[in-house]
Amino acid sequence: MQSDYRGDQIDLPTKKPRTSQKNPNPPLSDAQKGANKVLSQVRIFIEHAIGGMKRYTILVHGFRNRKADFEDDAIGVCAGLWNFVLSC
C-alpha cells in the first residue's frame, strides 16, 4: 500500500435512508444536514478551483511530452496562474 494513500480519511455525505412502507419519509437529523452542508461547501470550493485551472488548455488536452515530472510542473504553473487571477 502506498504511504500517501488517505482512503481512511475520506469524508462522505450522509445519505437519506431508503423509504419503506413503515417509514415512507425518513428524515435526516439536523446534525447530519449541517455536516452535509459543511462538506458540500468545501467540495464546491475545491471543484471551482479545479475548474478554474482547467481553463488552461495544457491541462485539458493530451500533451505528448517526454520530460519526467512535467505534469506536476504544468499543474503547479496553472494553479499559480489561477491564484493570480483570483487575487486581481
Coordinates of N, CA and C in Angstrom, one line a residue:
M1 N 0.8 -1.2 0.0 CA 0.0 0.0 0.0 C 0.9 1.2 0.0
Q2 N 0.5 2.3 -0.7 CA 1.2 3.5 -0.8 C 1.1 4.2 0.5
S3 N 2.2 4.9 0.9 CA 2.2 5.7 2.1 C 1.4 7.0 2.1
D4 N 1.1 7.5 0.8 CA 0.3 8.7 0.7 C -1.1 8.4 0.5
Y5 N -1.6 7.2 0.6 CA -3.0 6.8 0.4 C -3.8 7.3 1.7
R6 N -4.8 8.0 1.4 CA -5.6 8.6 2.5 C -7.1 8.1 2.5
G7 N -7.3 6.9 2.2 CA -8.6 6.3 2.0 C -9.4 6.3 3.3
D8 N -8.8 6.2 4.4 CA -9.5 6.2 5.7 C -9.9 7.5 6.2
Q9 N -9.4 8.6 5.5 CA -9.7 10.0 5.9 C -10.8 10.6 5.0
I10 N -11.4 9.9 4.1 CA -12.3 10.5 3.1 C -13.7 10.7 3.9
D11 N -14.2 11.9 3.7 CA -15.5 12.3 4.3 C -16.5 12.1 3.2
L12 N -17.6 11.4 3.5 CA -18.7 11.2 2.6 C -19.9 11.8 3.2
P13 N -20.8 12.3 2.4 CA -22.1 12.9 3.0 C -23.0 11.8 3.5
T14 N -23.8 12.1 4.4 CA -24.8 11.2 5.0 C -25.9 11.1 4.0
K15 N -26.3 9.9 3.6 CA -27.4 9.7 2.6 C -28.7 9.6 3.4
K16 N -29.7 10.0 2.8 CA -31.1 9.8 3.3 C -31.4 8.3 3.3
P17 N -32.0 7.7 4.3 CA -32.4 6.3 4.3 C -33.4 6.0 3.2
R18 N -33.5 4.8 2.8 CA -34.5 4.4 1.9 C -35.9 4.5 2.4
T19 N -36.8 4.7 1.6 CA -38.2 4.8 2.0 C -38.7 3.3 2.1
S20 N -39.7 3.1 3.0 CA -40.3 1.8 3.2 C -41.8 2.1 3.5
Q21 N -42.5 1.0 3.6 CA -43.9 1.2 3.9 C -44.1 1.6 5.4
K22 N -43.2 1.2 6.3 CA -43.3 1.6 7.7 C -42.8 3.0 7.9
N23 N -41.8 3.5 7.0 CA -41.3 4.8 7.2 C -41.2 5.4 5.8
P24 N -42.3 6.0 5.3 CA -42.4 6.5 3.9 C -41.5 7.7 3.7
N25 N -41.2 8.5 4.7 CA -40.5 9.7 4.5 C -39.4 9.8 5.6
P26 N -38.3 9.1 5.5 CA -37.3 9.1 6.5 C -36.5 10.4 6.5
P27 N -36.4 11.2 7.6 CA -35.7 12.4 7.6 C -34.2 12.3 8.0
L28 N -33.4 13.2 7.7 CA -32.1 13.3 8.3 C -32.1 14.2 9.5
S29 N -31.3 14.0 10.4 CA -31.3 14.8 11.6 C -30.6 16.2 11.3
D30 N -30.8 17.2 12.2 CA -30.2 18.5 11.9 C -28.7 18.4 11.9
A31 N -28.1 17.6 12.7 CA -26.7 17.5 12.8 C -26.2 16.9 11.4
Q32 N -26.9 15.9 10.9 CA -26.5 15.3 9.6 C -26.6 16.3 8.5
K33 N -27.7 17.1 8.5 CA -27.9 18.1 7.5 C -26.8 19.2 7.6
G34 N -26.4 19.6 8.8 CA -25.3 20.6 9.0 C -24.0 20.0 8.5
A35 N -23.7 18.8 8.8 CA -22.4 18.1 8.3 C -22.4 18.1 6.8
N36 N -23.5 17.7 6.2 CA -23.6 17.6 4.7 C -23.4 19.0 4.1
K37 N -23.9 20.1 4.8 CA -23.8 21.4 4.2 C -22.3 21.9 4.3
V38 N -21.7 21.6 5.4 CA -20.2 22.0 5.5 C -19.4 21.2 4.5
L39 N -19.7 19.9 4.3 CA -18.9 19.1 3.4 C -19.2 19.6 1.9
S40 N -20.4 20.0 1.6 CA -20.7 20.5 0.3 C -20.0 21.8 0.0
Q41 N -19.9 22.7 1.0 CA -19.3 24.0 0.8 C -17.8 23.8 0.5
V42 N -17.1 22.9 1.2 CA -15.7 22.6 0.9 C -15.6 22.0 -0.5
R43 N -16.5 21.0 -0.8 CA -16.4 20.4 -2.1 C -16.6 21.4 -3.3
I44 N -17.5 22.3 -3.1 CA -17.7 23.3 -4.2 C -16.5 24.2 -4.3
F45 N -15.9 24.6 -3.2 CA -14.7 25.4 -3.3 C -13.6 24.7 -4.1
I46 N -13.4 23.4 -3.8 CA -12.4 22.6 -4.5 C -12.7 22.4 -6.0
E47 N -14.0 22.2 -6.3 CA -14.4 22.0 -7.7 C -14.2 23.2 -8.5
H48 N -14.5 24.4 -7.9 CA -14.3 25.6 -8.6 C -12.8 25.9 -8.9
A49 N -12.0 25.5 -7.9 CA -10.5 25.7 -8.1 C -10.0 24.8 -9.2
I50 N -10.5 23.6 -9.3 CA -10.0 22.6 -10.3 C -10.6 23.1 -11.7
G51 N -11.8 23.6 -11.7 CA -12.4 24.1 -12.9 C -11.7 25.3 -13.4
G52 N -11.3 26.2 -12.5 CA -10.5 27.4 -12.9 C -9.2 27.0 -13.5
M53 N -8.5 26.0 -13.0 CA -7.3 25.6 -13.5 C -7.4 24.9 -14.9
K54 N -8.6 24.3 -15.1 CA -8.8 23.6 -16.4 C -9.1 24.6 -17.5
R55 N -9.1 25.9 -17.2 CA -9.3 26.9 -18.3 C -8.0 26.9 -19.1
Y56 N -6.9 26.4 -18.6 CA -5.7 26.4 -19.3 C -5.6 25.1 -20.1
T57 N -5.5 25.2 -21.4 CA -5.6 24.1 -22.3 C -4.6 23.0 -22.1
I58 N -3.4 23.3 -21.5 CA -2.4 22.3 -21.3 C -2.9 21.2 -20.3
L59 N -3.8 21.5 -19.5 CA -4.4 20.5 -18.5 C -5.6 19.8 -19.1
V60 N -6.2 20.4 -20.1 CA -7.4 19.8 -20.7 C -7.1 18.8 -21.8
H61 N -6.2 19.2 -22.7 CA -5.9 18.3 -23.8 C -4.7 17.5 -23.5
G62 N -4.6 16.4 -24.3 CA -3.5 15.5 -24.1 C -2.2 16.2 -24.5
F63 N -1.1 16.0 -23.8 CA 0.2 16.6 -24.1 C 1.2 15.4 -24.2
R64 N 1.8 15.4 -25.4 CA 2.8 14.3 -25.7 C 4.2 14.7 -25.2
N65 N 4.4 14.7 -24.0 CA 5.7 15.1 -23.5 C 6.6 13.9 -23.2
R66 N 7.9 14.2 -23.2 CA 8.8 13.2 -22.9 C 9.7 13.5 -21.6
K67 N 9.3 14.6 -21.0 CA 10.1 15.1 -19.8 C 9.5 14.4 -18.6
A68 N 10.3 14.0 -17.7 CA 9.9 13.4 -16.4 C 9.3 14.5 -15.5
D69 N 8.2 14.2 -14.9 CA 7.5 15.1 -13.9 C 7.0 16.4 -14.6
F70 N 6.8 16.4 -15.8 CA 6.3 17.6 -16.5 C 4.9 17.9 -16.1
E71 N 4.1 16.9 -15.8 CA 2.7 17.1 -15.4 C 2.6 17.9 -14.1
D72 N 3.4 17.5 -13.2 CA 3.4 18.2 -11.9 C 3.8 19.7 -12.1
D73 N 4.8 20.0 -12.9 CA 5.2 21.4 -13.2 C 4.0 22.1 -13.8
A74 N 3.3 21.5 -14.8 CA 2.2 22.1 -15.5 C 1.1 22.5 -14.6
I75 N 0.8 21.5 -13.7 CA -0.3 21.7 -12.7 C 0.1 22.8 -11.7
G76 N 1.3 22.9 -11.3 CA 1.8 23.9 -10.4 C 1.7 25.3 -11.1
V77 N 2.1 25.4 -12.3 CA 2.1 26.7 -13.0 C 0.6 27.1 -13.2
C78 N -0.2 26.2 -13.6 CA -1.6 26.6 -13.8 C -2.3 26.9 -12.5
A79 N -2.0 26.3 -11.4 CA -2.5 26.6 -10.1 C -2.0 28.0 -9.7
G80 N -0.8 28.3 -9.9 CA -0.2 29.7 -9.6 C -0.9 30.7 -10.4
L81 N -1.1 30.5 -11.7 CA -1.8 31.4 -12.6 C -3.2 31.7 -12.1
W82 N -3.9 30.6 -11.8 CA -5.3 30.7 -11.3 C -5.4 31.5 -10.0
N83 N -4.4 31.3 -9.1 CA -4.4 32.0 -7.9 C -4.1 33.5 -8.1
F84 N -3.3 33.8 -9.1 CA -3.0 35.2 -9.5 C -4.3 35.8 -10.1
V85 N -5.0 35.1 -10.9 CA -6.3 35.6 -11.4 C -7.3 35.9 -10.3
L86 N -7.3 35.0 -9.3 CA -8.3 35.3 -8.2 C -7.9 36.4 -7.4
S87 N -6.6 36.7 -7.3 CA -6.1 37.8 -6.4 C -6.3 39.2 -7.0
C88 N -6.4 39.2 -8.3 CA -6.6 40.5 -9.0 C -8.0 41.0 -9.0

